[in-house]
Amino acid sequence: MTSQGGHTSKRWNENPFPVSAVARFSPLSGDSFSIQTPALTQALAYVDQYLTQPEVKAGKGRSAKGNVIAIVGEYGTGKTHLSVEILHRIRSQDDNSVHTFYLDAPADTFLALYRDRFFRQLDRQDVRKRVAEYYADIVAEELGESPLTENVARLLLDRQASPHDIVQRFGLRESTFQQRLQDRLKDITEHEEFGTALGLFLRPEFEAAVWEWLAGHPADTVLQERGIRKTIDDDISALEAIGVFAFLYGRQHHRFVLIVDEFEKVLSRETRSAADEGAVLAFKKLLEIFGQSRSLLVLSGLPDFMEVLPDDARQRISSLVRPTALSFDDACQYVRNALGSDSDDLTPFTDDSISYLVELAGGNARKVIRLCYHAYEASAMAGTDVTRAMVREVARQQFEVSTPDDVRSDVARILDSNGWIFEQSKRLVKKPSFVADYWVPVGEGGAGCAIQITQSVLHAPEADRLAQAAKSFQQGKANVATVLIVNGYLAEPLAEKLTTVFSRVMLYSPMRFAEDFPAAVTSFIRRLEESLNEDRLTLVESKVDQLLRQTQSVRRAVDHFQQVSPDSLELAVEEGVRRVFATIGGKTEPPSMRRLSAVAADLIRIALNEAESLAATAKSDLQNMFASSWRSTRDTPYGVTQELLLQIAVAQSLIAAIEGFRDAVVQLAAQSDRPGISDGPGMGLDVACSTYDRSYDVIRSMMGRSETLPSGELVSSEQSFVARLNSPSFAELGLRVYRAQRERDVRI
């Protein structure tokens, strides 16, 4: 099938595998390659069943059973890929009655999901058409009662005539039909205010005000006079609004499809929405609505979001799909497609190296793709086929993100800050080879927690050695907990061998270690304390000693800052946190953002996220160019390099401008909160906003007329860099923040 060793007969071209094995939705990805895994077949079967079921009479009009599909899996298993394939299957039907919305969930709330993702995709004229169809049905009901106007009623029902024109032509009382429309929409949407607003939407003098209100802004005076006073400004009202649109489309011969990827960002144990019982109940109601309104809801994410849902809510998810691991044949099919090979020749890969790569990755799609990319690079550098040793080498290089010393320092710091007594390099058994890296004693009878640290585990002998160490530490006793920290890659076939003997196996992640590690140790220590027969007083004394050590640790930190003013200390802490998180690849924002109005904070957060996405896209394109240019037979066009470097410079300048603007607005908000400092609402804010506007104009002018890239391959979406740069999130940021903060100051 492939070459089995020695030098390959083919030269290496540009690496055909993606450098970042993270699936992202792109409007241009309709022809993307897909492996027909059992999970994909199952998901598409659910979708086809939904699309082909006939419309039936149900309740308040024609409808059909909807469906709620949950795609649940761990990182890298192909959840986003399945979601995109569902989207492509639906759009391939070319059915104008199917309206699909694909949302990448924000790391926030249901309100952010509605305002920043869903509503922005709504087409104003399309919504108007849906409302007009209800109006047409009402007028047709009136005219259908007379033989003289039956034909006109049929034209209305077939959407071949305008109900507004018919009402005027026949001299009918428009106010009567408009009131009926509002009553019908209240009944359909099950919300009085939404029904009133949508009924007014057809009238030109109210259209702008209604659309503004639906976008989440306070109701205009003309709407308040007609009973619309609430604002879509929390999770519950946002979920209600999504349900209203599901009813609006689903009960008017249309299908409403909503696909939400990375749903755990909105609903998991760490999110604000999950902590709000009312929001969880509203989400359960939304699941019911999709089942009743000829709608389809697809939720894709980590298992976290399913764990948060109460049992009765999980029962409303009618279809569950779990991505399946890639097999050897699947991987061969993927490699063949990436290489563009029409034959069985997969050079520089071999049957053996692909089989080993799949085994090492445990069939995890993201890991397979990532290892393929780096193995291809290593093969090109060595000038030989990909070997098992080469796969192991790139696995270590790519997954061991921290040095062993960094991991040890983190462990010691966390143990010390929590007040736990611990020993390093503790020999728990006579054999000198079995030494615990850290030992946390519990009580005085030899109980405790043994912590072992290792680099990547890729060989069976490595796993056997660690498993034997864990068994030796425990020595058949139940009063020793064992924790294994793997700094790097843990081969899937070896994971089970280790998880069965260690109390906990953790993959070291700089982002989560400070949270996950102390939680695990605390759990084990508490369990050990409960199992001991020692005097309760001894355990209490031990706890007191631990608290004293924690207090001493905190006191040392406080003493270091005791000469610093409170304001300076707050700013220093904020800047320090931001620098640390930036260093380890994450992102954060000043805690003082809470001083801003919720609207202003969201506006700035969205703008900054979009600017960082803009920079990341340009950097990725540049990295791809560097990764392939050394093997290219042609020189990289000078214009391409110049364009990408300019994009990066512009994006970074935009990030700096938004961050500077944010800090200025935060400072002004802090001053306005302190009596005697501010001269009045808005003083200084207009200067900050106008300064941002001028900065943005300068940044935008840097691109000149370069909206057309020299190479189409560098365009990662249907929108060019300049089109994204002209987004209202940037262009209108100063004005929107000014308005939001002025409203806040007036309320204060």
XYZ file of C-alpha atoms in Angstrom:
748
model
C 0.000 0.000 0.000
C 2.814 2.396 0.872
C 6.558 2.373 0.879
C 7.855 0.448 3.864
C 11.173 2.156 4.495
C 14.120 3.932 2.974
C 13.977 7.170 1.054
C 10.724 8.086 -0.584
C 10.439 8.456 -4.303
C 8.448 11.677 -4.096
C 9.653 15.160 -3.243
C 7.996 17.008 -0.378
C 5.623 19.766 -1.353
C 3.954 22.310 0.853
C 2.635 20.619 3.984
C -0.936 19.590 3.067
C -2.073 19.183 6.664
C -3.475 22.121 8.670
C -1.067 23.561 11.223
C -3.960 24.097 13.631
C -6.263 21.097 13.890
C -9.177 23.149 15.197
C -12.344 23.001 13.128
C -13.870 26.378 12.368
C -16.950 27.183 10.380
C -16.264 29.016 7.143
C -18.757 29.907 4.426
C -16.170 28.704 1.918
C -15.841 25.222 3.406
C -18.813 23.664 1.642
C -16.610 21.259 -0.315
C -14.471 20.230 2.658
C -13.467 16.591 2.911
C -15.355 14.476 5.417
C -14.878 10.917 6.642
C -18.121 8.967 6.907
C -17.775 7.890 10.538
C -20.660 6.184 12.376
C -21.257 9.402 14.336
C -21.551 11.435 11.135
C -23.935 8.891 9.606
C -26.060 8.960 12.758
C -26.164 12.775 12.931
C -27.098 13.188 9.275
C -29.813 10.531 9.635
C -31.414 12.584 12.421
C -31.250 15.701 10.240
C -32.710 13.948 7.176
C -35.543 12.603 9.286
C -36.313 16.123 10.478
C -36.171 17.615 6.975
C -38.377 14.992 5.339
C -41.168 14.675 7.872
C -44.447 16.074 6.555
C -46.223 19.088 7.967
C -49.246 18.251 10.093
C -52.068 20.013 11.848
C -51.079 20.640 15.445
C -52.480 22.945 18.067
C -52.417 26.543 16.888
C -51.732 25.943 13.215
C -49.760 23.782 10.862
C -46.660 22.410 12.495
C -44.508 19.332 12.789
C -42.371 17.684 15.379
C -39.116 19.445 15.959
C -35.930 17.893 17.229
C -33.144 18.707 19.670
C -29.793 17.071 18.884
C -26.857 17.124 21.306
C -23.364 16.434 19.973
C -21.303 15.605 23.045
C -17.605 14.776 23.167
C -14.220 15.720 24.561
C -11.764 18.130 23.003
C -10.640 17.236 19.506
C -13.142 14.469 18.847
C -14.806 16.241 15.911
C -17.834 17.982 17.420
C -17.460 21.151 15.343
C -16.861 19.079 12.221
C -20.144 17.241 12.791
C -21.965 20.538 13.350
C -20.602 21.978 10.099
C -21.534 18.815 8.209
C -25.093 19.144 9.523
C -25.149 22.726 8.295
C -23.891 21.692 4.845
C -26.480 18.912 4.611
C -29.304 21.341 5.411
C -28.074 24.014 3.000
C -27.570 21.469 0.239
C -31.357 20.976 0.155
C -31.694 24.440 -1.389
C -35.030 24.902 0.357
C -36.088 28.513 0.912
C -38.424 27.447 3.703
C -35.494 26.302 5.855
C -33.767 29.096 7.792
C -30.466 28.107 9.402
C -28.425 29.978 12.009
C -24.945 28.728 12.952
C -23.595 30.276 16.161
C -20.169 30.000 17.753
C -21.097 30.400 21.405
C -19.520 33.317 23.289
C -17.770 32.663 26.590
C -20.524 34.401 28.466
C -24.292 34.169 28.912
C -27.452 33.351 26.988
C -27.942 37.086 26.647
C -24.592 37.421 24.850
C -25.509 34.424 22.695
C -28.710 36.188 21.617
C -27.394 39.735 21.185
C -23.912 39.138 19.822
C -24.393 35.955 17.815
C -28.009 35.163 16.981
C -29.626 38.548 16.399
C -26.802 39.745 14.158
C -27.621 36.934 11.736
C -31.308 37.756 11.544
C -32.394 39.337 8.281
C -34.730 42.241 8.930
C -36.656 41.862 5.676
C -36.986 38.121 6.171
C -38.516 38.609 9.624
C -40.872 41.172 8.108
C -41.963 38.617 5.488
C -42.752 36.055 8.186
C -44.964 38.535 10.036
C -46.623 39.563 6.756
C -47.560 35.905 6.149
C -49.567 35.845 9.386
C -51.224 39.088 8.291
C -52.055 37.535 4.922
C -53.672 34.530 6.617
C -55.887 36.784 8.734
C -57.069 38.820 5.750
C -57.614 35.612 3.746
C -59.805 34.197 6.515
C -62.051 37.246 6.224
C -62.256 37.217 2.411
C -62.587 33.440 2.132
C -66.051 33.556 3.678
C -67.546 35.142 0.537
C -67.725 33.413 -2.873
C -66.964 36.783 -4.461
C -63.557 37.062 -2.828
C -62.530 33.401 -2.600
C -60.014 33.796 -5.415
C -58.417 36.793 -3.689
C -58.142 34.801 -0.481
C -56.409 32.013 -2.395
C -53.875 34.493 -3.785
C -53.098 35.636 -0.250
C -52.674 32.069 1.021
C -50.366 31.276 -1.911
C -48.319 34.427 -1.098
C -49.038 35.881 -4.527
C -50.640 39.092 -3.245
C -49.783 41.678 -0.614
C -52.246 41.758 2.311
C -51.652 45.499 2.701
C -52.583 46.112 -0.958
C -55.690 43.912 -0.686
C -56.889 45.710 2.453
C -56.548 49.072 0.727
C -58.093 47.891 -2.564
C -61.206 46.499 -0.892
C -61.559 49.396 1.547
C -61.283 47.163 4.605
C -60.619 48.553 8.086
C -56.873 48.169 8.487
C -56.959 48.812 12.243
C -59.242 45.806 12.724
C -56.869 43.447 10.936
C -53.826 44.884 12.702
C -55.450 44.198 16.062
C -56.245 40.653 14.967
C -52.628 40.276 13.864
C -51.343 41.329 17.273
C -53.752 38.954 18.998
C -52.688 36.106 16.690
C -48.989 36.773 17.286
C -49.504 36.951 21.058
C -51.144 33.555 20.839
C -48.459 32.098 18.562
C -45.424 33.432 20.456
C -46.992 32.939 23.897
C -45.695 36.396 24.902
C -47.877 39.493 24.911
C -45.121 42.068 24.452
C -43.461 40.158 21.619
C -46.829 39.746 19.947
C -47.523 43.472 20.195
C -44.066 44.395 18.904
C -44.171 42.037 15.922
C -47.671 43.221 15.072
C -46.380 46.805 14.931
C -43.352 45.726 12.890
C -45.329 45.848 9.626
C -46.127 49.528 10.102
C -43.302 51.696 8.671
C -43.516 54.249 11.476
C -42.774 51.528 14.074
C -40.397 49.253 12.161
C -37.122 50.868 13.310
C -38.239 51.082 16.938
C -39.320 47.424 17.014
C -36.072 46.215 15.443
C -34.080 48.262 17.942
C -36.051 46.710 20.795
C -35.569 43.195 19.439
C -31.816 43.890 19.342
C -31.860 44.283 23.118
C -32.188 48.031 23.548
C -34.749 49.706 25.851
C -38.163 50.234 24.288
C -38.692 53.546 22.522
C -41.413 55.870 23.861
C -43.785 54.920 21.037
C -43.508 51.276 22.092
C -43.837 51.999 25.796
C -47.097 53.810 25.073
C -48.386 50.533 23.602
C -47.455 48.401 26.569
C -43.922 47.304 25.663
C -41.794 48.181 28.672
C -39.485 45.237 29.303
C -36.005 45.017 27.762
C -34.262 41.923 26.461
C -31.422 42.368 28.937
C -31.048 39.073 30.813
C -30.778 35.350 30.126
C -34.456 34.632 30.609
C -35.706 37.292 28.189
C -32.993 36.320 25.668
C -34.109 32.685 25.686
C -37.722 33.810 25.394
C -36.779 35.879 22.338
C -35.119 32.911 20.618
C -38.229 30.859 21.353
C -40.403 33.582 19.821
C -38.507 33.380 16.533
C -38.755 29.588 16.577
C -42.537 29.918 16.862
C -42.663 32.764 14.325
C -40.940 30.678 11.643
C -42.033 27.192 12.651
C -45.771 27.866 12.616
C -45.784 29.564 9.240
C -44.776 26.642 6.978
C -41.071 27.249 7.614
C -38.338 25.348 9.398
C -36.199 27.150 11.967
C -32.748 25.607 12.536
C -30.351 26.815 15.223
C -26.883 25.254 15.581
C -24.786 26.317 18.587
C -21.173 25.178 18.743
C -19.048 25.091 21.928
C -22.228 25.326 23.976
C -20.363 24.599 27.219
C -19.103 28.204 27.073
C -22.648 29.311 27.859
C -23.847 26.455 30.045
C -21.412 24.647 32.337
C -20.641 24.674 36.028
C -18.355 27.690 35.648
C -20.784 29.944 33.741
C -23.096 32.576 35.171
C -26.051 31.200 33.238
C -25.761 27.806 34.929
C -25.808 29.450 38.358
C -29.104 31.188 37.540
C -31.955 28.793 38.268
C -34.357 30.956 36.280
C -32.097 30.808 33.228
C -31.885 27.005 33.418
C -35.677 26.767 33.620
C -36.015 29.161 30.661
C -33.605 27.004 28.664
C -35.693 23.926 29.483
C -38.716 25.803 28.151
C -36.772 26.618 24.972
C -36.098 22.917 24.431
C -39.850 22.313 24.640
C -40.514 25.080 22.109
C -38.145 23.565 19.549
C -39.910 20.258 19.927
C -43.299 21.891 19.336
C -42.560 24.362 16.542
C -41.144 22.438 13.573
C -37.692 23.631 14.601
C -34.304 21.975 14.980
C -31.825 22.819 17.726
C -28.303 21.377 17.555
C -26.127 21.819 20.653
C -22.478 20.859 20.324
C -20.060 20.892 23.230
C -18.170 19.186 26.021
C -20.087 16.840 28.360
C -20.103 19.679 30.916
C -23.296 21.245 29.599
C -25.225 17.967 29.797
C -24.152 17.516 33.419
C -25.606 20.909 34.376
C -29.050 20.169 32.954
C -31.664 18.695 35.294
C -33.032 15.281 34.390
C -36.303 16.594 32.948
C -34.365 18.966 30.671
C -32.051 16.182 29.416
C -35.132 14.145 28.544
C -36.136 16.859 26.069
C -32.949 16.259 24.064
C -34.336 13.638 21.736
C -31.134 12.695 19.879
C -27.652 12.257 21.331
C -24.569 11.906 19.117
C -21.114 11.080 20.444
C -18.239 11.506 17.938
C -16.491 8.220 17.241
C -12.740 7.670 17.202
C -10.956 7.532 13.853
C -9.953 4.050 12.738
C -6.854 3.087 10.765
C -8.900 3.083 7.540
C -10.366 6.481 8.418
C -6.889 7.911 8.946
C -5.625 6.442 5.678
C -8.579 7.979 3.886
C -7.847 11.352 5.491
C -4.117 11.238 4.654
C -4.854 10.177 1.074
C -7.245 13.088 0.606
C -4.806 15.584 2.167
C -1.969 14.387 -0.063
C -4.214 14.500 -3.108
C -3.366 10.893 -3.886
C -5.649 8.851 -6.134
C -3.781 5.639 -5.387
C -2.762 3.669 -2.316
C 0.551 5.517 -2.160
C 0.565 7.569 1.062
C 4.233 8.564 0.969
C 5.885 9.782 3.185
C 3.567 7.849 5.532
C 3.541 4.071 5.769
C 0.902 1.638 6.961
C 2.899 1.132 10.131
C 3.395 4.823 10.914
C -0.289 5.650 10.323
C -1.392 2.724 12.460
C 0.945 3.808 15.244
C -0.134 7.440 14.919
C -3.811 6.480 15.289
C -2.971 4.233 18.234
C -0.973 6.964 19.954
C -3.785 9.500 19.454
C -6.482 7.070 20.546
C -8.386 7.955 17.377
C -8.803 11.565 18.538
C -9.309 13.460 15.275
C -7.579 16.659 16.369
C -4.539 14.795 17.682
C -4.334 12.695 14.511
C -4.384 15.776 12.294
C -1.895 17.661 14.452
C 0.518 14.738 14.547
C 0.175 14.319 10.767
C 1.240 17.920 10.213
C 4.320 17.755 12.416
C 5.267 14.244 11.285
C 5.199 15.449 7.673
C 7.465 18.376 8.625
C 9.899 16.053 10.408
C 9.866 13.648 7.471
C 10.689 16.445 5.034
C 13.561 17.642 7.221
C 15.005 14.114 7.530
C 14.334 13.148 3.930
C 12.849 9.788 4.940
C 9.476 8.174 5.488
C 7.612 8.834 8.721
C 8.648 6.327 11.407
C 7.325 5.410 14.836
C 10.253 7.140 16.511
C 9.537 10.266 14.477
C 5.897 10.263 15.611
C 6.946 9.936 19.259
C 9.477 12.733 18.856
C 6.950 15.228 17.465
C 4.428 14.196 20.142
C 6.930 15.136 22.838
C 7.895 18.372 21.130
C 4.339 19.556 20.585
C 2.656 18.521 23.833
C 5.346 19.125 26.441
C 4.587 22.850 26.671
C 6.301 23.401 30.027
C 9.666 22.388 31.416
C 9.853 19.834 34.266
C 11.169 22.581 36.558
C 8.120 24.747 35.797
C 5.771 21.918 36.739
C 7.640 21.193 39.963
C 7.611 24.870 40.877
C 3.855 25.031 40.321
C 3.266 21.969 42.490
C 5.414 23.305 45.352
C 3.856 26.773 45.162
C 0.298 25.400 45.276
C 1.046 23.065 48.168
C 2.724 25.881 50.106
C -0.004 28.467 49.457
C -2.656 26.023 50.702
C -0.775 25.455 53.931
C -0.077 21.750 53.378
C 3.052 20.238 54.913
C 4.923 18.346 52.203
C 8.209 16.614 51.527
C 10.094 16.368 48.247
C 11.696 13.171 46.881
C 10.133 11.078 49.617
C 11.183 7.418 49.655
C 8.062 5.513 50.659
C 9.412 2.029 49.967
C 12.793 0.410 50.295
C 13.432 0.221 46.584
C 15.405 3.364 45.670
C 13.800 3.569 42.235
C 10.367 4.230 43.715
C 10.553 7.718 45.200
C 7.516 10.019 45.347
C 8.280 13.458 43.913
C 6.067 15.020 46.617
C 4.500 13.556 49.742
C 1.679 15.262 51.690
C 1.232 13.433 55.048
C -2.193 13.137 56.661
C -2.309 12.396 60.362
C 0.422 10.465 62.150
C -0.162 6.916 60.961
C 1.618 6.989 57.623
C -1.384 8.094 55.550
C -0.959 10.711 52.885
C -0.971 11.721 49.248
C 1.898 10.738 46.933
C 2.431 12.969 43.907
C 4.400 11.724 40.918
C 5.459 13.868 37.943
C 6.434 12.500 34.544
C 6.990 13.697 31.005
C 5.163 12.169 28.024
C 4.184 8.505 28.367
C 4.529 6.903 24.938
C 6.012 3.461 25.645
C 4.463 0.532 27.495
C 7.589 0.127 29.705
C 7.186 3.742 30.861
C 3.563 3.091 31.842
C 4.525 -0.190 33.545
C 7.196 1.559 35.629
C 4.764 4.251 36.784
C 2.031 1.697 37.534
C 4.479 -0.339 39.615
C 5.487 2.781 41.538
C 1.846 3.535 42.364
C 1.283 -0.016 43.595
C 4.432 0.173 45.700
C 3.379 3.462 47.274
C 0.034 2.005 48.261
C 1.475 -1.368 49.405
C -2.017 -2.751 49.660
C -3.171 -0.002 51.998
C -6.232 2.192 51.549
C -4.758 5.206 53.324
C -2.466 6.401 50.506
C -3.777 8.434 47.576
C -1.655 8.687 44.444
C -1.687 11.514 41.900
C 0.142 11.312 38.564
C 0.865 14.558 36.697
C 1.763 14.039 33.037
C 3.570 16.998 31.525
C 3.102 16.216 27.865
C 1.432 13.477 25.850
C -0.267 10.426 27.311
C -0.786 7.725 24.701
C -4.408 6.645 24.763
C -3.693 2.875 24.891
C -1.594 3.429 28.024
C -4.020 5.767 29.785
C -6.273 2.999 31.107
C -3.311 1.142 32.607
C -2.414 4.232 34.660
C -5.914 5.370 35.624
C -6.644 1.965 37.158
C -3.734 2.171 39.632
C -3.397 5.916 40.322
C -6.097 7.714 42.294
C -5.964 10.533 39.750
C -4.103 11.064 36.463
C -3.829 14.705 35.374
C -2.507 16.184 32.136
C -0.589 19.330 33.044
C -2.209 22.452 31.593
C -0.905 25.896 32.617
C -4.417 27.311 32.241
C -6.216 24.889 34.589
C -3.564 23.371 36.833
C -3.842 26.009 39.567
C -7.549 25.133 39.838
C -7.623 21.383 39.191
C -4.594 20.278 41.226
C -5.526 21.796 44.634
C -9.102 20.586 44.180
C -7.874 17.022 43.670
C -5.470 17.111 46.644
C -8.129 18.659 48.900
C -10.566 15.900 47.970
C -8.072 13.122 48.716
C -6.931 14.638 52.013
C -10.523 15.063 53.198
C -11.292 11.464 52.290
C -8.209 10.199 54.113
C -9.029 12.245 57.216
C -12.526 10.791 57.341
C -11.142 7.252 57.141
C -8.630 7.678 59.969
C -9.380 6.526 63.507
C -7.273 9.252 65.038
C -8.478 11.539 67.768
C -10.719 14.240 66.349
C -8.793 16.794 68.385
C -5.577 15.816 66.587
C -7.207 16.412 63.218
C -8.580 19.776 64.377
C -5.121 20.816 65.546
C -3.733 19.800 62.159
C -6.329 21.965 60.414
C -5.511 24.909 62.646
C -1.827 24.532 61.831
C -2.673 24.462 58.119
C -4.732 27.658 58.447
C -1.885 29.336 60.318
C 0.531 28.445 57.527
C -1.907 29.836 54.960
C -2.246 33.016 57.008
C 1.520 33.396 57.176
C 1.726 33.021 53.411
C -0.907 35.699 52.907
C 0.743 37.958 55.511
C 4.068 37.784 53.677
C 2.341 38.916 50.504
C 0.502 41.726 52.316
C 3.682 42.933 54.033
C 5.279 43.251 50.640
C 2.577 45.676 49.534
C 1.825 47.489 52.801
C 3.578 50.667 51.646
C 1.584 50.789 48.404
C -1.534 52.947 48.039
C -4.839 51.086 47.479
C -5.335 52.536 43.979
C -1.787 51.674 42.918
C -2.124 48.191 44.381
C -5.364 47.564 42.490
C -3.862 48.681 39.196
C -0.700 46.658 39.791
C -2.681 43.508 40.545
C -4.855 43.992 37.473
C -1.885 44.553 35.183
C -0.048 41.592 36.710
C -2.963 39.250 36.158
C -3.333 40.425 32.590
C 0.378 39.908 31.871
C 0.434 36.424 33.412
C -2.587 35.253 31.452
C -1.208 36.753 28.244
C 2.065 34.919 28.824
C 0.427 31.511 29.043
C -1.707 32.045 25.984
C -4.958 33.057 27.621
C -6.649 36.418 27.935
C -8.285 38.364 30.666
C -9.687 41.796 31.337
C -9.415 44.220 34.246
C -11.710 43.343 37.163
C -12.537 47.055 37.253
C -14.565 46.537 34.053
C -17.421 45.933 36.476
C -17.515 49.712 36.953
C -18.812 50.106 33.414
C -22.389 49.619 32.391
C -23.150 46.099 31.203
C -23.723 47.375 27.660
C -20.437 49.316 27.521
C -18.482 46.388 28.948
C -20.003 44.029 26.364
C -19.241 46.441 23.515
C -15.588 46.733 24.502
C -15.272 42.996 25.140
C -16.741 42.138 21.728
C -14.520 44.650 19.931
C -11.401 43.351 21.652
C -12.284 39.723 20.881
C -12.860 40.545 17.217
C -9.594 42.490 17.012
C -7.686 39.578 18.566
C -9.358 37.215 16.101
C -8.273 39.520 13.277
C -4.679 39.425 14.510
C -4.749 35.648 15.008
C -5.964 35.062 11.445
C -3.214 37.223 9.954
C -0.548 35.577 12.127
C -1.766 32.109 11.158
C -1.561 33.002 7.451
C 1.961 34.315 7.932
C 3.019 31.191 9.851
C 1.633 28.992 7.093
C 3.636 30.966 4.545
C 6.860 30.533 6.536
C 6.158 26.847 7.120
C 5.916 26.151 3.406
C 8.142 28.767 1.735
C 11.409 26.912 2.372
C 10.254 24.025 0.186
C 8.525 26.110 -2.468
C 9.891 26.030 -5.972
C 8.940 29.668 -6.379
C 9.868 32.608 -4.239
C 7.108 33.878 -2.003
C 5.653 36.995 -3.691
C 6.909 40.133 -2.026
C 3.394 41.581 -2.075
C 2.006 38.664 -0.065
C 4.582 39.074 2.688
C 4.092 42.832 2.783
C 0.327 42.453 2.951
C 0.383 39.959 5.829
C 2.882 41.949 7.879
C 0.783 45.067 7.347
C -2.343 43.198 8.492
C -0.607 42.062 11.675
C 0.609 45.602 12.391
C -2.869 47.035 11.827
C -4.558 44.382 14.002
C -2.081 44.873 16.859
C -2.523 48.653 16.629
C -6.275 48.187 16.823
C -5.931 45.964 19.918
C -3.737 48.602 21.582
C -6.233 51.356 20.757
C -9.177 49.397 22.165
C -7.272 48.489 25.335
C -6.216 52.114 25.834
C -9.791 53.258 25.272
C -11.058 50.637 27.711
C -8.644 51.693 30.445
C -9.533 55.358 29.967
C -13.269 54.678 30.206
C -12.736 52.517 33.303
C -10.760 55.304 34.971
C -13.441 57.871 34.139
C -16.113 55.544 35.519
C -14.138 55.133 38.741
C -13.894 58.909 39.110
C -17.598 59.407 38.535
C -18.317 56.884 41.313
C -16.348 58.977 43.822
C -18.107 62.091 45.156
C -16.356 65.362 44.437
C -14.094 64.050 41.688
C -16.325 64.176 38.626
C -17.610 67.494 37.337
C -20.737 65.894 35.954
C -22.021 63.089 33.763
C -20.007 62.574 30.612
C -17.217 65.031 31.476
C -14.061 63.651 29.855
C -15.859 60.696 28.287
C -16.447 62.564 25.034
C -12.721 63.268 24.804
C -11.849 59.590 25.320
C -14.403 58.487 22.718
C -13.313 61.042 20.123
C -9.671 60.077 20.724
C -10.546 56.458 20.008
C -12.424 57.491 16.847
C -9.386 59.407 15.580
C -7.121 56.470 16.408
C -9.425 54.084 14.584
C -9.469 56.335 11.493
C -5.673 56.399 11.448
C -5.495 52.609 11.822
C -8.026 52.063 9.062
C -6.139 54.409 6.734
C -3.008 52.272 7.171
C -4.554 49.624 4.918
C -5.059 52.114 2.091
C -6.650 50.395 -0.904
C -5.276 46.943 -0.134
C -8.576 45.179 0.383
C -7.724 42.700 -2.406
C -5.079 40.195 -1.345
C -2.506 39.078 -3.920
C -3.280 35.409 -3.298
C -6.760 33.993 -2.874
C -5.352 31.218 -0.680
C -4.738 33.722 2.071
C -8.394 34.599 2.417
C -9.716 32.559 5.352
C -13.339 33.695 5.044
C -15.559 35.312 2.467
C -14.864 38.652 4.084
C -11.540 40.331 3.415
C -9.354 41.763 6.139
C -10.494 45.294 5.310
C -14.154 44.305 5.415
C -13.662 42.893 8.904
C -11.694 45.974 9.883
C -14.694 48.126 8.915
C -16.977 46.189 11.276
C -19.410 48.335 13.311
C -17.882 46.747 16.411
C -14.823 48.928 15.721
C -16.252 51.815 13.698
C -19.085 52.625 16.127
C -17.398 51.606 19.373
C -16.724 55.158 20.604
C -20.268 56.362 19.955
C -21.938 53.275 21.428
C -19.817 53.309 24.584
C -20.476 57.032 25.019
C -24.236 56.464 24.889
C -24.106 53.479 27.226
C -22.007 55.279 29.821
C -24.118 58.429 29.653
C -27.220 56.335 30.354
C -25.401 54.771 33.312
C -24.338 58.150 34.700
C -27.846 59.525 34.383
C -29.265 56.535 36.288
C -26.650 56.978 39.006
